[in-house]
Amino acid sequence: MPADNNVMEKLVSLAKRRGFVFQSSEIYGGLGSVWDYGPLGVELKKNLKERWWRSMVHEREDIEGLDAAILMHPKVWEASGHIAGFTDPLVDCKHCKNRFRADDPRIKGTPGEPDAQCPVCGSRGTLTAPRLFNLMFKTFMGPVEEAAAVVYLRPETAQGIYVNYLNVLQASRQKIPFGIAQVGKAFRNEITPGNFTFRTREFEQMEMQFFVKPGTDGEWFEFWKAQRMEWHYGLGIRREKLRFHQHTKEELAHYAKDAYDLEYEFPFGWREFEGVHNRSDFDLSRHQQFSGKKLEYLDPATKERFIPYVVETSVGADRTALVVMCDAYREETVEGETRVVMGFNPAIAPLKAAVFPLVNKDGMPELARRIFDDLRRHFNVFYDDSGSIGRRYRRQDEAGTPYGITVDGQSVGDGTVTVRDRDTLRQERVAGDRLVSHLGDKLKM
Ligand code: GAP
C-alpha cells in the first residue's frame, strides 16, 4: 500500500519536526523500538492519560486508583504464568545473525527447512527452527549479579493490581463489584520492530481490573466492552476506523476466558490498541496458590466466600496516542495551497490556542503578551510573533492547535481580538477579556 506507507512517513517526519516524538538516543544512532516524547507529544499523551483517569477513577465511585512499583517479587511472574508462557517463537539466520519472529510475514518458506529464505540477507536454508524466547527484561536487585537476585521489569501493570487487591479493598472499604485502575510503564523485549511507536520495548499502559462475583462476569464483560468503545468515540476518533475483534481459541492468552481487541485501521492495516479480557479467577487463584495468602472475598450480605473473577480493560497510552495522531492527520488544499492539519479533538490537543500579534509594533505585542499571560493560567497556550501570520497559522495547524488568537490594529483600539478556528478557518471577533470563558466553553468536549 504505497500511498498509506507514505502517510506514515509523513507522520513520522511531522512528529519529529513539530516535537511530538523523537527517536530515543538519536545522536547515538537511536535505540531500537524505543521513542521519546517531545514538548507536544508529552502534552498529548498526558491529556489522554488524564482523560482516562478521570473517566475511570474520578467519575466512578466503584473504581480506585493505584500506582504500584515496576519491580515486583519474582514469584509474581511465576504465578502470573509470564516466566513459563510469555514467549514468542523466534528464528535466527545463521548467516547474517539477524533474529525474527517465526511468523514474520517477510520470511519465505518454513524456518528450519532448506527452502526458508532470510528476509534480510536472502540466504536459503540458514534460518533455524523456531525457539521460544521470553519477552521479559531481566535485571539484578542488590549488589550481586547472581540468579537469586534476578528481578524483571514488569511486562504489564495488571499484576501490581492483583497483588494489592486486598490492600485496596480493605483501605477503601469497597465491596465487590469494584475496580482498581493504574497507569504506568511496562517493558517487553519485542522482536518485531517498525511501525513507529506501535510496538515498542518500553511503553505505558492504562489498565483497569474489575473484580466481580463469578457468574456476573459475562454481564460486566459486555458492559466494559461498550464503555471502552464509547470512550474512544469521545476522543473524536472516526467511528468507521474502529472495530472489535473477538479472540479465537488459538489467540486467547493463557489467562483469558474471553477476549476482544479494540482495533483501529492504521495506515498499515487493522491493529489492536486495547484489549478487554475476561480473566476469570486465574490471576487471584494463582497468587493465592503461590503466596500462600488467602485472597478470597467474604460477601457481607450472603456470607459466601469466593475468589472474584476479573474483567480487565487494558489500553496502551502510546498506542492510543498513535491512533489519535493517525486519525488527526490530514492534508487539504486551501486557496490553491496545501496545508497539513492535525485535527485533534480540542479537549486532547497539546496546545489549546496560540496568540499572535499581527505585527510587532503599535502596541500589538504588549496587548498580545497580556492576553497570553492571562490565558496561560488556564490553558496550555503558545505565543508566536515570528514570520508572516499565514506561516504562523500553518505551524499551529501542524501542531493541531484548535484556536489562533490574533491581536490586530482594531484590538489596540477596542480590546477585541480575532479567534480563528483551525478546522473551519472561520474567524470571529471576541472581547479580549472574555477569551478565558469563550475558550473554556469550546474546550469542554
Ligand atoms: N494486561 C493485559 C495486557 O497487557 P496486552 O494485549 O498484552 O494485554 C494491552 O496489552 C495493550 O498494551 C495493547 O492493546 C497495547 O495498546 C499495549 N501494548 C502492549 N504491548 C505493547 C508494545 N510492545 N508497545 C506498545 N504498546 C503495547
GROMACS .gro file of C-alpha atoms and ligand atoms in nm:
model
  472
    1MET     CA    1   0.000   0.000   0.000
    2PRO     CA    2   0.242   0.271  -0.111
    3ALA     CA    3   0.002   0.561  -0.056
    4ASP     CA    4  -0.059   0.464   0.306
    5ASN     CA    5   0.307   0.398   0.382
    6ASN     CA    6   0.355   0.748   0.261
    7VAL     CA    7   0.116   0.872   0.530
    8MET     CA    8   0.325   0.702   0.800
    9GLU     CA    9   0.643   0.855   0.662
   10LYS     CA   10   0.485   1.198   0.661
   11LEU     CA   11   0.351   1.150   1.012
   12VAL     CA   12   0.689   1.037   1.149
   13SER     CA   13   0.851   1.338   0.988
   14LEU     CA   14   0.588   1.579   1.123
   15ALA     CA   15   0.617   1.419   1.468
   16LYS     CA   16   0.986   1.499   1.475
   17ARG     CA   17   0.963   1.842   1.311
   18ARG     CA   18   0.692   1.967   1.546
   19GLY     CA   19   0.818   1.794   1.861
   20PHE     CA   20   0.571   1.512   1.915
   21VAL     CA   21   0.804   1.210   1.907
   22PHE     CA   22   1.180   1.164   1.873
   23GLN     CA   23   1.385   0.851   1.835
   24SER     CA   24   1.548   0.754   2.166
   25SER     CA   25   1.921   0.840   2.191
   26GLU     CA   26   1.911   0.968   1.835
   27ILE     CA   27   2.258   1.128   1.844
   28TYR     CA   28   2.399   0.779   1.910
   29GLY     CA   29   2.215   0.625   1.618
   30GLY     CA   30   1.896   0.551   1.811
   31LEU     CA   31   1.784   0.262   2.031
   32GLY     CA   32   1.562   0.007   1.858
   33SER     CA   33   1.188   0.039   1.921
   34VAL     CA   34   1.226   0.299   2.195
   35TRP     CA   35   1.089   0.654   2.150
   36ASP     CA   36   1.089   0.984   2.337
   37TYR     CA   37   0.803   1.233   2.353
   38GLY     CA   38   0.882   1.596   2.277
   39PRO     CA   39   0.704   1.909   2.404
   40LEU     CA   40   0.381   1.847   2.209
   41GLY     CA   41   0.385   1.467   2.240
   42VAL     CA   42   0.415   1.474   2.618
   43GLU     CA   43   0.112   1.706   2.639
   44LEU     CA   44  -0.093   1.487   2.407
   45LYS     CA   45  -0.014   1.169   2.599
   46LYS     CA   46  -0.070   1.342   2.934
   47ASN     CA   47  -0.412   1.464   2.816
   48LEU     CA   48  -0.505   1.109   2.716
   49LYS     CA   49  -0.389   0.964   3.047
   50GLU     CA   50  -0.572   1.231   3.245
   51ARG     CA   51  -0.891   1.178   3.045
   52TRP     CA   52  -0.871   0.804   3.106
   53TRP     CA   53  -0.806   0.854   3.478
   54ARG     CA   54  -1.096   1.095   3.509
   55SER     CA   55  -1.337   0.858   3.336
   56MET     CA   56  -1.223   0.553   3.536
   57VAL     CA   57  -1.137   0.684   3.881
   58HIS     CA   58  -1.289   1.029   3.936
   59GLU     CA   59  -1.620   0.978   3.760
   60ARG     CA   60  -1.693   0.638   3.915
   61GLU     CA   61  -1.748   0.553   4.278
   62ASP     CA   62  -1.661   0.188   4.227
   63ILE     CA   63  -1.304   0.225   4.096
   64GLU     CA   64  -0.996   0.315   4.300
   65GLY     CA   65  -0.656   0.428   4.173
   66LEU     CA   66  -0.320   0.265   4.237
   67ASP     CA   67   0.043   0.325   4.146
   68ALA     CA   68   0.235   0.002   4.206
   69ALA     CA   69   0.612  -0.027   4.156
   70ILE     CA   70   0.763  -0.153   3.832
   71LEU     CA   71   0.985  -0.402   4.015
   72MET     CA   72   0.799  -0.684   4.185
   73HIS     CA   73   0.881  -1.004   4.369
   74PRO     CA   74   0.999  -1.255   4.105
   75LYS     CA   75   0.740  -1.507   4.224
   76VAL     CA   76   0.472  -1.275   4.088
   77TRP     CA   77   0.584  -1.367   3.737
   78GLU     CA   78   0.586  -1.738   3.814
   79ALA     CA   79   0.232  -1.712   3.946
   80SER     CA   80   0.112  -1.498   3.655
   81GLY     CA   81   0.247  -1.750   3.404
   82HIS     CA   82   0.482  -1.499   3.242
   83ILE     CA   83   0.803  -1.690   3.318
   84ALA     CA   84   0.669  -2.005   3.157
   85GLY     CA   85   0.443  -1.864   2.892
   86PHE     CA   86   0.525  -1.506   2.792
   87THR     CA   87   0.724  -1.612   2.492
   88ASP     CA   88   0.746  -1.558   2.120
   89PRO     CA   89   0.880  -1.825   1.882
   90LEU     CA   90   1.190  -1.682   1.715
   91VAL     CA   91   1.422  -1.791   1.437
   92ASP     CA   92   1.784  -1.692   1.377
   93CYS     CA   93   1.967  -1.656   1.049
   94LYS     CA   94   2.295  -1.847   1.086
   95HIS     CA   95   2.445  -1.641   0.806
   96CYS     CA   96   2.367  -1.274   0.891
   97LYS     CA   97   2.286  -1.337   1.262
   98ASN     CA   98   1.958  -1.147   1.247
   99ARG     CA   99   1.667  -1.270   1.457
  100PHE     CA  100   1.300  -1.275   1.352
  101ARG     CA  101   0.963  -1.375   1.484
  102ALA     CA  102   0.876  -1.712   1.332
  103ASP     CA  103   0.555  -1.561   1.194
  104ASP     CA  104   0.735  -1.268   1.029
  105PRO     CA  105   0.544  -1.226   0.701
  106ARG     CA  106   0.868  -1.142   0.519
  107ILE     CA  107   1.002  -1.497   0.571
  108LYS     CA  108   0.951  -1.718   0.264
  109GLY     CA  109   0.928  -2.094   0.328
  110THR     CA  110   0.936  -2.283   0.658
  111PRO     CA  111   1.207  -2.184   0.909
  112GLY     CA  112   1.434  -2.481   0.985
  113GLU     CA  113   1.378  -2.625   0.635
  114PRO     CA  114   1.613  -2.581   0.336
  115ASP     CA  115   1.355  -2.376   0.143
  116ALA     CA  116   1.329  -2.097   0.403
  117GLN     CA  117   1.479  -1.767   0.297
  118CYS     CA  118   1.621  -1.499   0.530
  119PRO     CA  119   1.434  -1.171   0.474
  120VAL     CA  120   1.748  -0.964   0.538
  121CYS     CA  121   2.043  -1.134   0.366
  122GLY     CA  122   1.837  -1.353   0.130
  123SER     CA  123   2.030  -1.675   0.216
  124ARG     CA  124   1.837  -2.002   0.179
  125GLY     CA  125   1.836  -2.278   0.441
  126THR     CA  126   2.009  -2.063   0.703
  127LEU     CA  127   1.707  -1.998   0.925
  128THR     CA  128   1.689  -2.209   1.243
  129ALA     CA  129   1.372  -2.386   1.355
  130PRO     CA  130   1.165  -2.164   1.590
  131ARG     CA  131   1.277  -2.144   1.954
  132LEU     CA  132   1.084  -1.986   2.239
  133PHE     CA  133   1.220  -1.657   2.367
  134ASN     CA  134   1.088  -1.487   2.683
  135LEU     CA  135   0.987  -1.124   2.630
  136MET     CA  136   1.054  -1.005   2.986
  137PHE     CA  137   1.355  -0.782   3.054
  138LYS     CA  138   1.569  -0.912   3.338
  139THR     CA  139   1.788  -0.719   3.575
  140PHE     CA  140   1.950  -0.776   3.916
  141MET     CA  141   1.844  -0.644   4.252
  142GLY     CA  142   2.113  -0.560   4.509
  143PRO     CA  143   2.489  -0.569   4.471
  144VAL     CA  144   2.536  -0.924   4.341
  145GLU     CA  145   2.462  -1.028   3.985
  146GLU     CA  146   2.350  -1.384   4.052
  147ALA     CA  147   2.049  -1.595   3.965
  148ALA     CA  148   1.895  -1.546   4.309
  149ALA     CA  149   1.894  -1.169   4.257
  150VAL     CA  150   1.707  -1.166   3.924
  151VAL     CA  151   1.410  -0.934   3.901
  152TYR     CA  152   1.203  -0.841   3.596
  153LEU     CA  153   1.078  -0.516   3.453
  154ARG     CA  154   0.702  -0.568   3.455
  155PRO     CA  155   0.557  -0.663   3.115
  156GLU     CA  156   0.208  -0.543   3.221
  157THR     CA  157   0.081  -0.327   3.505
  158ALA     CA  158  -0.204  -0.568   3.588
  159GLN     CA  159  -0.007  -0.785   3.832
  160GLY     CA  160   0.062  -0.485   4.058
  161ILE     CA  161  -0.315  -0.455   4.090
  162TYR     CA  162  -0.379  -0.823   4.169
  163VAL     CA  163  -0.120  -0.841   4.445
  164ASN     CA  164  -0.268  -0.524   4.601
  165TYR     CA  165  -0.631  -0.621   4.559
  166LEU     CA  166  -0.690  -0.700   4.928
  167ASN     CA  167  -0.498  -0.391   5.043
  168VAL     CA  168  -0.710  -0.164   4.826
  169LEU     CA  169  -1.033  -0.343   4.914
  170GLN     CA  170  -0.968  -0.303   5.285
  171ALA     CA  171  -0.831   0.050   5.273
  172SER     CA  172  -1.110   0.186   5.053
  173ARG     CA  173  -1.394  -0.015   5.210
  174GLN     CA  174  -1.522  -0.102   4.865
  175LYS     CA  175  -1.744  -0.401   4.805
  176ILE     CA  176  -1.748  -0.630   4.509
  177PRO     CA  177  -1.810  -0.541   4.228
  178PHE     CA  178  -1.533  -0.281   4.225
  179GLY     CA  179  -1.227  -0.197   4.022
  180ILE     CA  180  -0.867  -0.079   4.050
  181ALA     CA  181  -0.711   0.142   3.784
  182GLN     CA  182  -0.346   0.209   3.716
  183VAL     CA  183  -0.136   0.392   3.458
  184GLY     CA  184   0.230   0.304   3.427
  185LYS     CA  185   0.526   0.184   3.229
  186ALA     CA  186   0.561  -0.171   3.104
  187PHE     CA  187   0.852  -0.331   2.920
  188ARG     CA  188   0.869  -0.608   2.662
  189ASN     CA  189   1.171  -0.719   2.467
  190GLU     CA  190   0.970  -0.714   2.143
  191ILE     CA  191   1.129  -0.859   1.835
  192THR     CA  192   0.914  -0.715   1.558
  193PRO     CA  193   1.019  -0.355   1.527
  194GLY     CA  194   0.876  -0.093   1.294
  195ASN     CA  195   0.553   0.099   1.251
  196PHE     CA  196   0.682   0.390   1.456
  197THR     CA  197   0.551   0.379   1.816
  198PHE     CA  198   0.305   0.095   1.752
  199ARG     CA  199   0.516  -0.179   1.911
  200THR     CA  200   0.787  -0.056   2.143
  201ARG     CA  201   1.005  -0.208   2.411
  202GLU     CA  202   0.911   0.050   2.673
  203PHE     CA  203   0.553   0.176   2.680
  204GLU     CA  204   0.276   0.290   2.908
  205GLN     CA  205  -0.042   0.102   2.982
  206MET     CA  206  -0.370   0.227   3.127
  207GLU     CA  207  -0.522  -0.081   3.288
  208MET     CA  208  -0.833  -0.135   3.496
  209GLN     CA  209  -0.915  -0.461   3.669
  210PHE     CA  210  -1.278  -0.501   3.773
  211PHE     CA  211  -1.341  -0.762   4.042
  212VAL     CA  212  -1.681  -0.930   4.021
  213LYS     CA  213  -1.877  -1.221   4.161
  214PRO     CA  214  -1.834  -1.535   3.948
  215GLY     CA  215  -2.140  -1.574   3.729
  216THR     CA  216  -2.175  -1.197   3.678
  217ASP     CA  217  -1.854  -1.176   3.473
  218GLY     CA  218  -2.034  -1.212   3.137
  219GLU     CA  219  -2.251  -0.906   3.201
  220TRP     CA  220  -1.961  -0.695   3.325
  221PHE     CA  221  -1.755  -0.802   3.026
  222GLU     CA  222  -2.024  -0.668   2.790
  223PHE     CA  223  -2.056  -0.353   3.000
  224TRP     CA  224  -1.685  -0.272   2.985
  225LYS     CA  225  -1.657  -0.353   2.614
  226ALA     CA  226  -1.928  -0.096   2.541
  227GLN     CA  227  -1.782   0.160   2.781
  228ARG     CA  228  -1.441   0.142   2.626
  229MET     CA  229  -1.568   0.184   2.270
  230GLU     CA  230  -1.766   0.490   2.384
  231TRP     CA  231  -1.453   0.635   2.543
  232HIS     CA  232  -1.268   0.611   2.212
  233TYR     CA  233  -1.560   0.769   2.026
  234GLY     CA  234  -1.535   1.051   2.281
  235LEU     CA  235  -1.174   1.114   2.175
  236GLY     CA  236  -1.316   1.204   1.837
  237ILE     CA  237  -1.171   0.901   1.654
  238ARG     CA  238  -1.365   0.828   1.333
  239ARG     CA  239  -1.615   0.553   1.410
  240GLU     CA  240  -1.561   0.370   1.082
  241LYS     CA  241  -1.195   0.326   1.178
  242LEU     CA  242  -1.279   0.137   1.498
  243ARG     CA  243  -1.400  -0.220   1.540
  244PHE     CA  244  -1.395  -0.516   1.778
  245HIS     CA  245  -1.221  -0.842   1.708
  246GLN     CA  246  -1.305  -1.143   1.925
  247HIS     CA  247  -1.009  -1.369   2.003
  248THR     CA  248  -1.030  -1.716   1.858
  249LYS     CA  249  -0.939  -2.015   2.079
  250GLU     CA  250  -0.587  -2.005   1.934
  251GLU     CA  251  -0.546  -1.634   2.005
  252LEU     CA  252  -0.666  -1.640   2.368
  253ALA     CA  253  -0.393  -1.564   2.622
  254HIS     CA  254  -0.322  -1.824   2.889
  255TYR     CA  255  -0.529  -1.631   3.144
  256ALA     CA  256  -0.832  -1.545   2.933
  257LYS     CA  257  -1.178  -1.698   2.924
  258ASP     CA  258  -1.293  -1.450   2.658
  259ALA     CA  259  -1.121  -1.151   2.498
  260TYR     CA  260  -1.195  -0.877   2.249
  261ASP     CA  261  -0.945  -0.648   2.086
  262LEU     CA  262  -1.042  -0.296   2.003
  263GLU     CA  263  -0.884  -0.233   1.666
  264TYR     CA  264  -0.807   0.080   1.467
  265GLU     CA  265  -0.743   0.094   1.096
  266PHE     CA  266  -0.388   0.235   1.091
  267PRO     CA  267  -0.228   0.330   0.758
  268PHE     CA  268  -0.056  -0.014   0.787
  269GLY     CA  269  -0.382  -0.203   0.847
  270TRP     CA  270  -0.623  -0.301   1.126
  271ARG     CA  271  -0.437  -0.350   1.455
  272GLU     CA  272  -0.525  -0.389   1.822
  273PHE     CA  273  -0.478  -0.098   2.058
  274GLU     CA  274  -0.691  -0.211   2.354
  275GLY     CA  275  -0.784  -0.548   2.498
  276VAL     CA  276  -1.092  -0.625   2.707
  277HIS     CA  277  -1.037  -0.958   2.879
  278ASN     CA  278  -1.240  -1.188   3.098
  279ARG     CA  279  -0.953  -1.325   3.310
  280SER     CA  280  -1.183  -1.542   3.528
  281ASP     CA  281  -1.026  -1.618   3.869
  282PHE     CA  282  -0.699  -1.719   3.706
  283ASP     CA  283  -0.476  -1.444   3.847
  284LEU     CA  284  -0.609  -1.426   4.202
  285SER     CA  285  -0.618  -1.808   4.234
  286ARG     CA  286  -0.261  -1.833   4.115
  287HIS     CA  287  -0.143  -1.558   4.353
  288GLN     CA  288  -0.327  -1.729   4.638
  289GLN     CA  289  -0.157  -2.056   4.548
  290PHE     CA  290   0.196  -1.912   4.504
  291SER     CA  291   0.189  -1.671   4.801
  292GLY     CA  292   0.002  -1.897   5.041
  293LYS     CA  293  -0.215  -1.594   5.137
  294LYS     CA  294  -0.596  -1.619   5.124
  295LEU     CA  295  -0.731  -1.387   4.857
  296GLU     CA  296  -1.095  -1.482   4.896
  297TYR     CA  297  -1.370  -1.227   4.931
  298LEU     CA  298  -1.634  -1.263   5.202
  299ASP     CA  299  -1.966  -1.130   5.076
  300PRO     CA  300  -2.105  -0.934   5.373
  301ALA     CA  301  -2.467  -0.986   5.264
  302THR     CA  302  -2.470  -1.358   5.179
  303LYS     CA  303  -2.165  -1.467   5.386
  304GLU     CA  304  -2.042  -1.652   5.076
  305ARG     CA  305  -1.668  -1.680   5.019
  306PHE     CA  306  -1.528  -1.673   4.669
  307ILE     CA  307  -1.232  -1.571   4.459
  308PRO     CA  308  -1.354  -1.285   4.242
  309TYR     CA  309  -1.346  -1.300   3.864
  310VAL     CA  310  -1.166  -1.020   3.686
  311VAL     CA  311  -1.275  -0.823   3.382
  312GLU     CA  312  -0.979  -0.628   3.252
  313THR     CA  313  -0.959  -0.328   3.020
  314SER     CA  314  -0.604  -0.271   2.901
  315VAL     CA  315  -0.507   0.005   2.662
  316GLY     CA  316  -0.168   0.142   2.564
  317ALA     CA  317  -0.121   0.515   2.622
  318ASP     CA  318   0.141   0.528   2.346
  319ARG     CA  319  -0.067   0.324   2.105
  320THR     CA  320  -0.371   0.543   2.175
  321ALA     CA  321  -0.156   0.849   2.109
  322LEU     CA  322  -0.055   0.690   1.777
  323VAL     CA  323  -0.420   0.617   1.693
  324VAL     CA  324  -0.510   0.976   1.770
  325MET     CA  325  -0.221   1.111   1.561
  326CYS     CA  326  -0.300   0.886   1.263
  327ASP     CA  327  -0.667   0.980   1.285
  328ALA     CA  328  -0.594   1.351   1.315
  329TYR     CA  329  -0.351   1.378   1.023
  330ARG     CA  330  -0.496   1.534   0.710
  331GLU     CA  331  -0.380   1.732   0.410
  332GLU     CA  332  -0.610   1.974   0.236
  333THR     CA  333  -0.595   2.240  -0.027
  334VAL     CA  334  -0.696   2.587   0.079
  335GLU     CA  335  -0.692   2.863  -0.182
  336GLY     CA  336  -0.456   2.664  -0.402
  337GLU     CA  337  -0.212   2.583  -0.118
  338THR     CA  338  -0.171   2.252   0.063
  339ARG     CA  339  -0.199   2.268   0.438
  340VAL     CA  340  -0.127   1.987   0.681
  341VAL     CA  341  -0.357   1.975   0.981
  342MET     CA  342  -0.357   1.765   1.295
  343GLY     CA  343  -0.730   1.780   1.358
  344PHE     CA  344  -0.722   1.674   1.726
  345ASN     CA  345  -1.034   1.697   1.934
  346PRO     CA  346  -0.966   2.031   2.114
  347ALA     CA  347  -1.006   1.859   2.452
  348ILE     CA  348  -0.694   1.646   2.392
  349ALA     CA  349  -0.495   1.884   2.170
  350PRO     CA  350  -0.150   1.956   2.317
  351LEU     CA  351  -0.190   2.333   2.275
  352LYS     CA  352  -0.533   2.488   2.311
  353ALA     CA  353  -0.459   2.821   2.146
  354ALA     CA  354  -0.179   3.032   2.004
  355VAL     CA  355  -0.159   3.409   2.044
  356PHE     CA  356  -0.019   3.622   1.762
  357PRO     CA  357   0.042   3.997   1.740
  358LEU     CA  358  -0.034   4.077   1.375
  359VAL     CA  359   0.277   4.296   1.359
  360ASN     CA  360   0.543   4.370   1.617
  361LYS     CA  361   0.458   4.738   1.670
  362ASP     CA  362   0.182   4.984   1.752
  363GLY     CA  363   0.103   4.834   2.091
  364MET     CA  364   0.008   4.494   1.948
  365PRO     CA  365   0.287   4.285   2.108
  366GLU     CA  366   0.217   4.437   2.451
  367LEU     CA  367  -0.155   4.356   2.430
  368ALA     CA  368  -0.087   4.010   2.285
  369ARG     CA  369   0.153   3.934   2.573
  370ARG     CA  370  -0.105   4.043   2.830
  371ILE     CA  371  -0.366   3.817   2.671
  372PHE     CA  372  -0.117   3.530   2.654
  373ASP     CA  373  -0.024   3.572   3.023
  374ASP     CA  374  -0.390   3.571   3.117
  375LEU     CA  375  -0.473   3.262   2.910
  376ARG     CA  376  -0.171   3.055   3.018
  377ARG     CA  377  -0.302   3.048   3.375
  378HIS     CA  378  -0.595   2.842   3.242
  379PHE     CA  379  -0.477   2.658   2.930
  380ASN     CA  380  -0.162   2.540   2.759
  381VAL     CA  381  -0.114   2.820   2.506
  382PHE     CA  382   0.167   2.934   2.277
  383TYR     CA  383   0.298   3.278   2.182
  384ASP     CA  384   0.436   3.333   1.834
  385ASP     CA  385   0.543   3.662   1.684
  386SER     CA  386   0.782   3.544   1.413
  387GLY     CA  387   0.711   3.521   1.042
  388SER     CA  388   0.403   3.611   0.841
  389ILE     CA  389   0.066   3.546   1.003
  390GLY     CA  390  -0.004   3.282   0.735
  391ARG     CA  391   0.310   3.088   0.832
  392ARG     CA  392   0.225   3.114   1.197
  393TYR     CA  393  -0.121   2.970   1.129
  394ARG     CA  394   0.032   2.683   0.928
  395ARG     CA  395   0.272   2.594   1.209
  396GLN     CA  396  -0.017   2.575   1.455
  397ASP     CA  397  -0.226   2.370   1.209
  398GLU     CA  398   0.055   2.113   1.209
  399ALA     CA  399   0.067   2.121   1.589
  400GLY     CA  400  -0.311   2.064   1.597
  401THR     CA  401  -0.380   2.386   1.792
  402PRO     CA  402  -0.756   2.443   1.761
  403TYR     CA  403  -0.765   2.822   1.804
  404GLY     CA  404  -0.548   3.106   1.675
  405ILE     CA  405  -0.590   3.441   1.850
  406THR     CA  406  -0.470   3.742   1.657
  407VAL     CA  407  -0.420   4.086   1.805
  408ASP     CA  408  -0.452   4.346   1.528
  409GLY     CA  409  -0.487   4.723   1.489
  410GLN     CA  410  -0.853   4.716   1.595
  411SER     CA  411  -0.762   4.519   1.910
  412VAL     CA  412  -0.549   4.805   2.038
  413GLY     CA  413  -0.847   5.038   1.998
  414ASP     CA  414  -1.140   4.830   2.126
  415GLY     CA  415  -0.984   4.534   2.309
  416THR     CA  416  -1.133   4.271   2.075
  417VAL     CA  417  -0.927   4.000   1.901
  418THR     CA  418  -0.995   3.754   1.620
  419VAL     CA  419  -1.029   3.385   1.705
  420ARG     CA  420  -0.954   3.157   1.409
  421ASP     CA  421  -1.097   2.806   1.408
  422ARG     CA  422  -0.838   2.554   1.286
  423ASP     CA  423  -1.093   2.338   1.104
  424THR     CA  424  -1.347   2.578   0.956
  425LEU     CA  425  -1.094   2.863   0.914
  426ARG     CA  426  -1.373   3.095   1.023
  427GLN     CA  427  -1.271   3.397   1.229
  428GLU     CA  428  -1.484   3.566   1.492
  429ARG     CA  429  -1.419   3.877   1.696
  430VAL     CA  430  -1.424   3.825   2.070
  431ALA     CA  431  -1.359   4.069   2.354
  432GLY     CA  432  -1.010   4.001   2.490
  433ASP     CA  433  -1.137   3.988   2.849
  434ARG     CA  434  -1.394   3.720   2.755
  435LEU     CA  435  -1.140   3.483   2.599
  436VAL     CA  436  -1.098   3.258   2.902
  437SER     CA  437  -1.469   3.173   2.920
  438HIS     CA  438  -1.504   3.170   2.539
  439LEU     CA  439  -1.227   2.910   2.502
  440GLY     CA  440  -1.337   2.725   2.815
  441ASP     CA  441  -1.680   2.663   2.661
  442LYS     CA  442  -1.531   2.540   2.334
  443LEU     CA  443  -1.284   2.308   2.504
  444LYS     CA  444  -1.549   2.118   2.704
  445MET     CA  445  -1.573   1.817   2.473
  446GAP     N1  446  -0.273  -0.689   3.098
  446GAP     C1  447  -0.312  -0.734   2.968
  446GAP     C2  448  -0.220  -0.694   2.863
  446GAP     O1  449  -0.111  -0.644   2.889
  446GAP     P1  450  -0.190  -0.688   2.604
  446GAP     O2  451  -0.292  -0.712   2.497
  446GAP     O3  452  -0.064  -0.764   2.600
  446GAP     O4  453  -0.268  -0.714   2.740
  446GAP     C3  454  -0.258  -0.438   2.624
  446GAP     O5  455  -0.156  -0.534   2.608
  446GAP     C4  456  -0.229  -0.313   2.546
  446GAP     O6  457  -0.099  -0.262   2.579
  446GAP     C5  458  -0.222  -0.332   2.394
  446GAP     O7  459  -0.351  -0.328   2.336
  446GAP     C6  460  -0.138  -0.215   2.351
  446GAP     O8  461  -0.215  -0.098   2.341
  446GAP     C7  462  -0.041  -0.202   2.466
  446GAP     N2  463   0.086  -0.270   2.432
  446GAP     C8  464   0.118  -0.400   2.451
  446GAP     N3  465   0.241  -0.426   2.405
  446GAP     C9  466   0.288  -0.310   2.355
  446GAP    C10  467   0.410  -0.271   2.292
  446GAP     N4  468   0.510  -0.355   2.276
  446GAP     N5  469   0.423  -0.143   2.251
  446GAP    C11  470   0.324  -0.053   2.270
  446GAP     N6  471   0.207  -0.084   2.329
  446GAP    C12  472   0.189  -0.210   2.371
   0.00000   0.00000   0.00000
